[in-house]
Amino acid sequence: MKVRFRFTKQGKVRWTSHRDVARMWERALRRAVIPVAYSEGFSPRPKISFGLALPTGAESVAEYLDVELAVGPEEAGGPAGLAGALSPMLPEGMDVTAVAPTGPGEPSLQHDVVACRWEIGIPSDVGIDQPEGLEEAVAEVLAAEEIVVTRERKGQPVTDDIRPSILALSALSGPERSVVTLTGPGRVLGVELATVGRGLRPAELLTHLGVDPAGVRTVRTHQWIERDGARREPIPAGATDAPPVERQAS
Amino acid sequence: MTTLWPRLEPLLARVQKPARYIGCEDGAYVAPWSSSRVAWLLAYPDAYEVGLPNQGLQILYEILNDSPDALAERTYAPWPDMEALMRERRIPLFSVDNHRAAGEFDVLAFNLSAELVYTNVLNCIDLAGAPVRAEARDESHPLIAAGGHCTFNPEPLADYVDFFVIGDGEEAVSEANAVIRDWKASGRNPGTRPGVLRELSHVPGVYVPSMYEAAYDGPRLVGVTPRYSDVPEVVEKRTVADLAQWDYPRRQLVPLTEVVHDRLNVEIFRGCTRGCRFCQAGMITRPVRERPAEQVRRMVSEGLARTGYDEVALTSLSSADYSGIDSVVEGIIDDPACSGQVSVSLPSLRVDAFTVGIASQIQKVRRTGLTFAPEGGTWRIRQVINKLIREEDLYGAVESAFSQGWSRVKLYFLTGLPTETDEDTLGIGELARNCVAVGRQHGRASVTASVGGFVPKPQTPFQWFGQDTVGELRRKVDLLRDSTRKDKGVTLRWHDPRASLAEGLASRGDRRVGRVIEHVWRAGGIFQEWTEYFNLSLWEEAMAAEGLSFDWYVHRDRDPDEVLAWDHISAGLHRDFLWGDWQDALAAAGVPDCRWTPCYDCGACTGYGLEHVVASAVAPAGGSQGTNQDLSSGHIVPVRLVGRRAPAPAAVV
Ligand code: SF4
């Protein structure tokens, strides 16, 4: 029986890699004594699969993971029980926020997600090497029919039109800035980027906008899949949300 | 409490492996910072992923944090990319636990597990904002301490480190802490640093180099003697008599990012009396002290449940020697709580104890690489080094491994050993070839022979031996490479002989070598144990600048009556025992293990009123060395292997 988890990756733990996160989950599942199904063969591995890798250093409130259980989900504690058992076993900043069973025919997250939404906080002291400034650069991107850039893919330079991958882009102000926190003055971009085809990474967009990607704070806020012509998150709305977990502050 | 985190975080997107600097390990303490606690910053002077698993550091970390008048945090050498950014922004060395500046701690204590990290030690002291030379530090600077195996010759760092703890640190650290606590409580007033150091020199096992004078006659060392009558002439190592009282680490650190030995590690015994003459670790940690099997089982099951690891290593210098190792391994693997998913690894497995039984146990869950260390290529040289592994034992072990489904085995060898001839060197290739032939019976088989240049170590019978030159080591490696070039299935790897030269210098150097280390550090030579950063020309330039010679320190056989730089530090071993063992080595005479045969009075037990703590009076199965095997038969190659490459039937198991 497969169960899908949504979880966060915020704070210091964001400096760990995708592989590190996979290991944290393997250990957390064992610590919480969740009966996970294992592969056969000489080196049995727990059957868990992750969605699209989050770049090291980026935060997220919308990470997903599928776990194949060796028992039914109710036997494993049910969605609320699973979340409650796992969050304390994960490092600070990683919390389970939703759990739902997934059907056997459900495609893997890697193949299913078509787009991600990001919020990118750009502190004022991160130089914009665009003479006309960030707002103009954003307007230019939105107005462009095509944006041809050369970037690296698997160590090879490739030339692509990245414009179709930019599904939405805007400067956010006030209440729309829901997730990203900036300690000082700065601006926040809300952006939706396609993940199908060659896709576009937030850092590549920032480079095109003339912003140093190393100076920003990036948060993945949503991942989207398509079902019957409509978009939804990989755990459908209305599925059990995990209870908030009490944690001691550091 | 001040944290450097807000200044550090913006750097992390600009460095490799930023998770090295975030801490957040499961098991990390958040110790309350208070003026009544001595604050220790425990440093491993190498990259985070190498230093984090260090058990010695983790044990002290817990003991100090469990104590009401101490607290401890940890730090590791920042990688050069991070260091450059830190220096550019004037950010000091920091703890990974709470990102506190190193200068806020009372003690900066280094674990010294390898000599080539010495330049990193100086770099860390400098990054902490303290002068690297002890004489230039005052009460505003932390005390600089060091422990670990390398401190059995502390002299190369004597001018840089304020105090060394020699031997097991479990008890000594608290005794040192009490002295420092009183100093801290008195306000660390100007002019009191020499006083606290003098007090520390009274703690058994603590060596305070500034309380000693080194005298020379030309290149020759005349002696290292105390300046004051209340300072001990010889500092005796500390030995924890009963490991059962020290079931540490209780909360092994689980890092968020990949490190070496990323698994649960449970120390099953300390000390080793197999008596390999090249092995400093074995000589300085005598006698053997086993942890009770019941405690091992508890530490394993609690550790696995707490950490979520699916691999446990039962660590020691020779794990198969543990009394009842089979049943302990079996117990872990068959424990229902492990649901059949936990693998057990036994580092430092002796071939003569590797049986089909153990092979089938440890491969039940998953098969990791298998490494054996015959160390020498011929029976003669193995008698010289007292690694009394018979050829048939090796083939038997390899047979067990391949028959249980392994297809790759790694063999460790040393070259540049005392009395070594080209026949001994070529014997390495011969052994590897024969192992491949044994393995071919079971399908694909490959053997990697990893060859290191031998570096003689202090407090061993080989401490008098003149190390091979870089040229000679190269010649031997080339010889071996030529002879194995055509052998399919044999892969040869070797350690850079130039690094062995620098290691040899730092291993047996006196205080004058400290200036060389400082010179190398000032010229930018850090991370010298990393191939990509090691630079012999920095060492050569430094030696020339200090007017010292490699021949004198490294390549010369030392005289029997010569004062050695570490003579005032004692691992308990009588000099005449070591000298006698050295003479036995030259005569290619092996000696059995004193665990199961009469004592040679080496001094390690007799001098300290200790005894071996071994649960079984019987030696492990399959064995050699004190297990009553016929040592005269060691050179006999199983008949069916002689003169044949392949196919060859397996040796007797
Ligand atoms: S004192 Fe005797 S029994 Fe103890 S380690 Fe030395 S030789 Fe062995």
mmCIF file of C-alpha atoms and ligand atoms in Angstrom, chain B residues 272-273 286-288 573 577 593-595 597-607 610-612, ligand 1:
data_model
loop_
_atom_site.group_PDB
_atom_site.id
_atom_site.type_symbol
_atom_site.label_atom_id
_atom_site.label_comp_id
_atom_site.label_asym_id
_atom_site.label_seq_id
_atom_site.Cartn_x
_atom_site.Cartn_y
_atom_site.Cartn_z
ATOM 1 C CA CYS B 272 45.382 -5.470 20.796
ATOM 2 C CA THR B 273 48.206 -7.811 21.641
ATOM 3 C CA ARG B 286 47.638 -2.488 25.439
ATOM 4 C CA PRO B 287 46.292 -4.424 27.245
ATOM 5 C CA VAL B 288 43.138 -5.893 25.720
ATOM 6 C CA LEU B 573 56.218 -0.363 27.104
ATOM 7 C CA PHE B 577 60.976 -5.035 25.465
ATOM 8 C CA ASP B 593 49.790 -13.185 21.341
ATOM 9 C CA CYS B 594 50.177 -12.673 25.099
ATOM 10 C CA ARG B 595 46.413 -12.879 25.615
ATOM 11 C CA THR B 597 50.229 -17.332 26.173
ATOM 12 C CA PRO B 598 52.542 -16.259 28.976
ATOM 13 C CA CYS B 599 53.265 -12.567 29.433
ATOM 14 C CA TYR B 600 56.464 -11.042 28.018
ATOM 15 C CA ASP B 601 56.355 -8.267 30.582
ATOM 16 C CA CYS B 602 56.172 -5.573 27.948
ATOM 17 C CA GLY B 603 55.086 -3.267 30.747
ATOM 18 C CA ALA B 604 51.592 -2.349 29.607
ATOM 19 C CA CYS B 605 49.904 -4.444 32.311
ATOM 20 C CA THR B 606 52.661 -5.031 34.778
ATOM 21 C CA GLY B 607 53.608 -1.379 35.058
ATOM 22 C CA LEU B 610 46.295 -3.994 34.863
ATOM 23 C CA GLU B 611 45.250 -7.211 33.242
ATOM 24 C CA HIS B 612 43.703 -8.260 30.016
HETATM 25 S S1 SF4 C 1 52.324 -6.803 30.124
HETATM 26 FE FE1 SF4 C 1 52.365 -8.936 29.409
HETATM 27 S S2 SF4 C 1 50.219 -9.549 29.169
HETATM 28 FE FE2 SF4 C 1 50.247 -7.279 29.324
HETATM 29 S S3 SF4 C 1 50.302 -6.595 27.181
HETATM 30 FE FE3 SF4 C 1 52.428 -6.721 27.887
HETATM 31 S S4 SF4 C 1 53.139 -8.772 27.303
HETATM 32 FE FE4 SF4 C 1 50.893 -8.765 27.180
#
